[in-house]
């Protein structure tokens, strides 16, 4: 390759790095003051509907209330995580809240707040079966965080047939 080719390659790489850096600077953190930010709330609400589907009340006011309570439980659980874990989660949720991150990592072209539970379920299944470790990790984070927050609440035990801890006399 001639010197001119190297110069063109260098300029092209500089432009790509500059655009990528500007894009990263525009990503808002997923967690704000230790709680889910607006974009992360949309991500986790959509994931909750997909992960918990039949365990939630039918669509309507009761479901909306159950999802609001789920997001509050997620905030409480996330606050109990170590700071480095919260930082990584904040970065991942911030990226997922962007259109580019949502499409590249999850495969959803529809915004989180507009995607149907079935669309999100299909996207999560694709992530689960992906050969990409990153996609599998994001799948596990979205699923596991919602499952932990939901199943740790005694109010939800009845809906899954769990009678609660056994009392030993």
CSV table of C-alpha atoms in Angstrom, one decimal:
chain,number,residue,atom,x,y,z
A,1,UNK,CA,0.0,0.0,0.0
A,2,UNK,CA,1.3,3.4,-0.9
A,3,UNK,CA,1.6,6.4,1.5
A,4,UNK,CA,-1.6,7.9,0.1
A,5,UNK,CA,-3.5,4.7,0.9
A,6,UNK,CA,-2.2,4.8,4.5
A,7,UNK,CA,-3.3,8.5,4.8
A,8,UNK,CA,-6.8,7.7,3.5
A,9,UNK,CA,-7.1,4.8,5.9
A,10,UNK,CA,-5.9,7.0,8.8
A,11,UNK,CA,-8.4,9.7,8.0
A,12,UNK,CA,-11.2,7.2,7.6
A,13,UNK,CA,-10.3,5.6,11.0
A,14,UNK,CA,-10.2,9.0,12.7
A,15,UNK,CA,-13.7,9.8,11.3
A,16,UNK,CA,-15.1,6.5,12.5
A,17,UNK,CA,-13.5,6.9,15.9
A,18,UNK,CA,-14.8,10.4,16.2
A,19,UNK,CA,-18.3,9.5,15.2
A,20,UNK,CA,-18.3,6.5,17.6
A,21,UNK,CA,-16.9,8.7,20.4
A,22,UNK,CA,-19.6,11.3,19.8
A,23,UNK,CA,-22.3,8.5,19.9
A,24,UNK,CA,-21.0,7.2,23.1
A,25,UNK,CA,-21.1,10.7,24.6
A,26,UNK,CA,-24.7,11.0,23.7
A,27,UNK,CA,-25.7,7.8,25.5
A,28,UNK,CA,-27.4,8.7,28.8
A,29,UNK,CA,-26.7,6.4,31.7
A,30,UNK,CA,-29.4,3.8,32.4
A,31,UNK,CA,-29.3,4.5,36.2
A,32,UNK,CA,-29.8,8.0,37.5
A,33,UNK,CA,-29.2,8.5,41.2
A,34,UNK,CA,-29.1,4.7,41.6
A,35,UNK,CA,-32.6,4.2,40.1
A,36,UNK,CA,-33.8,3.3,36.6
A,37,UNK,CA,-33.7,6.4,34.3
A,38,UNK,CA,-36.5,7.1,31.9
A,39,UNK,CA,-35.0,5.0,29.0
A,40,UNK,CA,-34.0,2.2,31.3
A,41,UNK,CA,-37.6,2.1,32.7
A,42,UNK,CA,-38.9,1.6,29.2
A,43,UNK,CA,-36.4,-1.2,28.6
A,44,UNK,CA,-37.2,-3.0,31.9
A,45,UNK,CA,-41.0,-2.4,31.6
A,46,UNK,CA,-41.0,-4.1,28.1
A,47,UNK,CA,-38.7,-6.9,29.4
A,48,UNK,CA,-41.0,-7.4,32.4
A,49,UNK,CA,-44.0,-7.8,30.2
A,50,UNK,CA,-42.2,-10.3,28.0
A,51,UNK,CA,-40.6,-12.3,30.9
A,52,UNK,CA,-43.5,-12.3,33.3
A,53,UNK,CA,-46.3,-12.3,30.6
A,54,UNK,CA,-49.0,-14.6,32.1
A,55,UNK,CA,-48.0,-13.9,35.7
A,56,UNK,CA,-49.2,-10.3,35.2
A,57,UNK,CA,-52.8,-9.2,35.3
A,58,UNK,CA,-54.6,-8.7,32.0
A,59,UNK,CA,-53.9,-5.5,30.1
A,60,UNK,CA,-55.4,-2.5,31.8
A,61,UNK,CA,-55.1,-0.5,35.0
A,62,UNK,CA,-54.2,-3.6,37.2
A,63,UNK,CA,-51.4,-4.5,34.8
A,64,UNK,CA,-50.1,-1.0,34.7
A,65,UNK,CA,-50.1,-0.9,38.5
A,66,UNK,CA,-48.3,-4.3,38.7
A,67,UNK,CA,-45.6,-3.1,36.2
A,68,UNK,CA,-45.1,0.1,38.2
A,69,UNK,CA,-44.6,-2.0,41.3
A,70,UNK,CA,-42.2,-4.2,39.4
A,71,UNK,CA,-40.1,-1.2,38.4
A,72,UNK,CA,-40.0,0.0,42.0
A,73,UNK,CA,-38.9,-3.5,43.1
A,74,UNK,CA,-36.2,-3.4,40.4
A,75,UNK,CA,-35.0,0.0,41.7
A,76,UNK,CA,-34.7,-1.5,45.2
A,77,UNK,CA,-32.9,-4.6,44.1
A,78,UNK,CA,-30.5,-2.6,41.9
A,79,UNK,CA,-29.7,-0.3,44.8
A,80,UNK,CA,-28.5,-3.4,46.7
A,81,UNK,CA,-26.0,-4.3,44.1
A,82,UNK,CA,-22.3,-3.4,44.4
A,83,UNK,CA,-21.2,-0.2,42.8
A,84,UNK,CA,-19.2,-1.8,39.9
A,85,UNK,CA,-22.2,-4.0,39.0
A,86,UNK,CA,-24.5,-1.0,39.0
A,87,UNK,CA,-22.1,0.9,36.7
A,88,UNK,CA,-22.0,-2.0,34.2
A,89,UNK,CA,-25.8,-2.3,34.4
A,90,UNK,CA,-26.2,1.4,33.9
A,91,UNK,CA,-24.0,1.3,30.8
A,92,UNK,CA,-25.9,-1.6,29.3
A,93,UNK,CA,-29.3,-0.2,30.0
A,94,UNK,CA,-28.2,3.2,28.6
A,95,UNK,CA,-27.0,1.5,25.4
A,96,UNK,CA,-30.2,-0.6,25.2
A,97,UNK,CA,-32.3,2.6,25.6
A,98,UNK,CA,-30.8,4.0,22.3
A,99,UNK,CA,-32.3,3.0,19.0
A,100,UNK,CA,-28.9,1.8,17.7
A,101,UNK,CA,-28.3,-0.3,20.8
A,102,UNK,CA,-31.8,-1.7,20.8
A,103,UNK,CA,-31.5,-2.7,17.2
A,104,UNK,CA,-27.9,-4.0,17.2
A,105,UNK,CA,-28.1,-6.0,20.5
A,106,UNK,CA,-31.8,-7.0,20.8
A,107,UNK,CA,-32.9,-6.9,17.1
A,108,UNK,CA,-35.9,-4.7,17.9
A,109,UNK,CA,-36.7,-2.0,15.4
A,110,UNK,CA,-39.7,-0.8,17.4
A,111,UNK,CA,-39.1,1.5,20.4
A,112,UNK,CA,-39.4,-0.3,23.7
A,113,UNK,CA,-42.6,1.5,24.7
A,114,UNK,CA,-44.3,0.6,21.5
A,115,UNK,CA,-43.1,-3.0,21.0
A,116,UNK,CA,-45.6,-5.7,21.8
A,117,UNK,CA,-44.8,-8.3,24.5
A,118,UNK,CA,-44.6,-10.9,21.8
A,119,UNK,CA,-42.0,-8.9,19.8
A,120,UNK,CA,-39.9,-8.5,22.9
A,121,UNK,CA,-40.3,-12.2,23.7
A,122,UNK,CA,-39.1,-13.2,20.2
A,123,UNK,CA,-36.1,-10.8,20.5
A,124,UNK,CA,-35.2,-12.2,24.0
A,125,UNK,CA,-35.4,-15.8,22.6
A,126,UNK,CA,-33.1,-14.8,19.7
A,127,UNK,CA,-30.7,-13.3,22.2
A,128,UNK,CA,-30.8,-16.4,24.4
A,129,UNK,CA,-30.0,-18.6,21.4
A,130,UNK,CA,-27.4,-16.2,19.9
A,131,UNK,CA,-23.8,-17.3,19.5
A,132,UNK,CA,-22.8,-13.8,20.8
A,133,UNK,CA,-21.8,-13.9,24.5
A,134,UNK,CA,-22.8,-10.2,24.8
A,135,UNK,CA,-26.3,-10.9,23.6
A,136,UNK,CA,-26.7,-13.8,25.9
A,137,UNK,CA,-25.4,-11.8,28.9
A,138,UNK,CA,-27.9,-9.0,28.1
A,139,UNK,CA,-30.7,-11.6,27.8
A,140,UNK,CA,-29.8,-13.1,31.2
A,141,UNK,CA,-29.6,-9.7,32.8
A,142,UNK,CA,-33.0,-8.6,31.5
A,143,UNK,CA,-34.6,-11.9,32.4
A,144,UNK,CA,-32.9,-12.5,35.7
A,145,UNK,CA,-33.4,-9.0,37.1
A,146,UNK,CA,-37.1,-9.2,36.4
A,147,UNK,CA,-37.5,-12.7,37.8
A,148,UNK,CA,-35.6,-11.9,41.0
A,149,UNK,CA,-37.6,-8.7,41.6
A,150,UNK,CA,-40.9,-10.5,40.9
A,151,UNK,CA,-40.4,-13.7,42.8
A,152,UNK,CA,-38.8,-12.1,45.9
A,153,UNK,CA,-42.1,-10.3,46.5
A,154,UNK,CA,-44.3,-12.3,48.8
A,155,UNK,CA,-47.4,-10.7,47.2
A,156,UNK,CA,-46.5,-12.6,44.0
A,157,UNK,CA,-46.1,-16.0,45.5
A,158,UNK,CA,-49.8,-16.9,45.4
A,159,UNK,CA,-49.9,-16.3,41.6
A,160,UNK,CA,-47.3,-19.0,41.0
A,161,UNK,CA,-48.7,-21.4,43.5
A,162,UNK,CA,-46.0,-21.0,46.1
A,163,UNK,CA,-47.5,-21.1,49.6
A,164,UNK,CA,-44.5,-19.4,51.2
A,165,UNK,CA,-41.9,-20.7,53.6
A,166,UNK,CA,-42.7,-23.6,55.7
A,167,UNK,CA,-43.0,-22.9,59.4
A,168,UNK,CA,-41.1,-25.3,61.5
A,169,UNK,CA,-42.6,-25.7,65.1
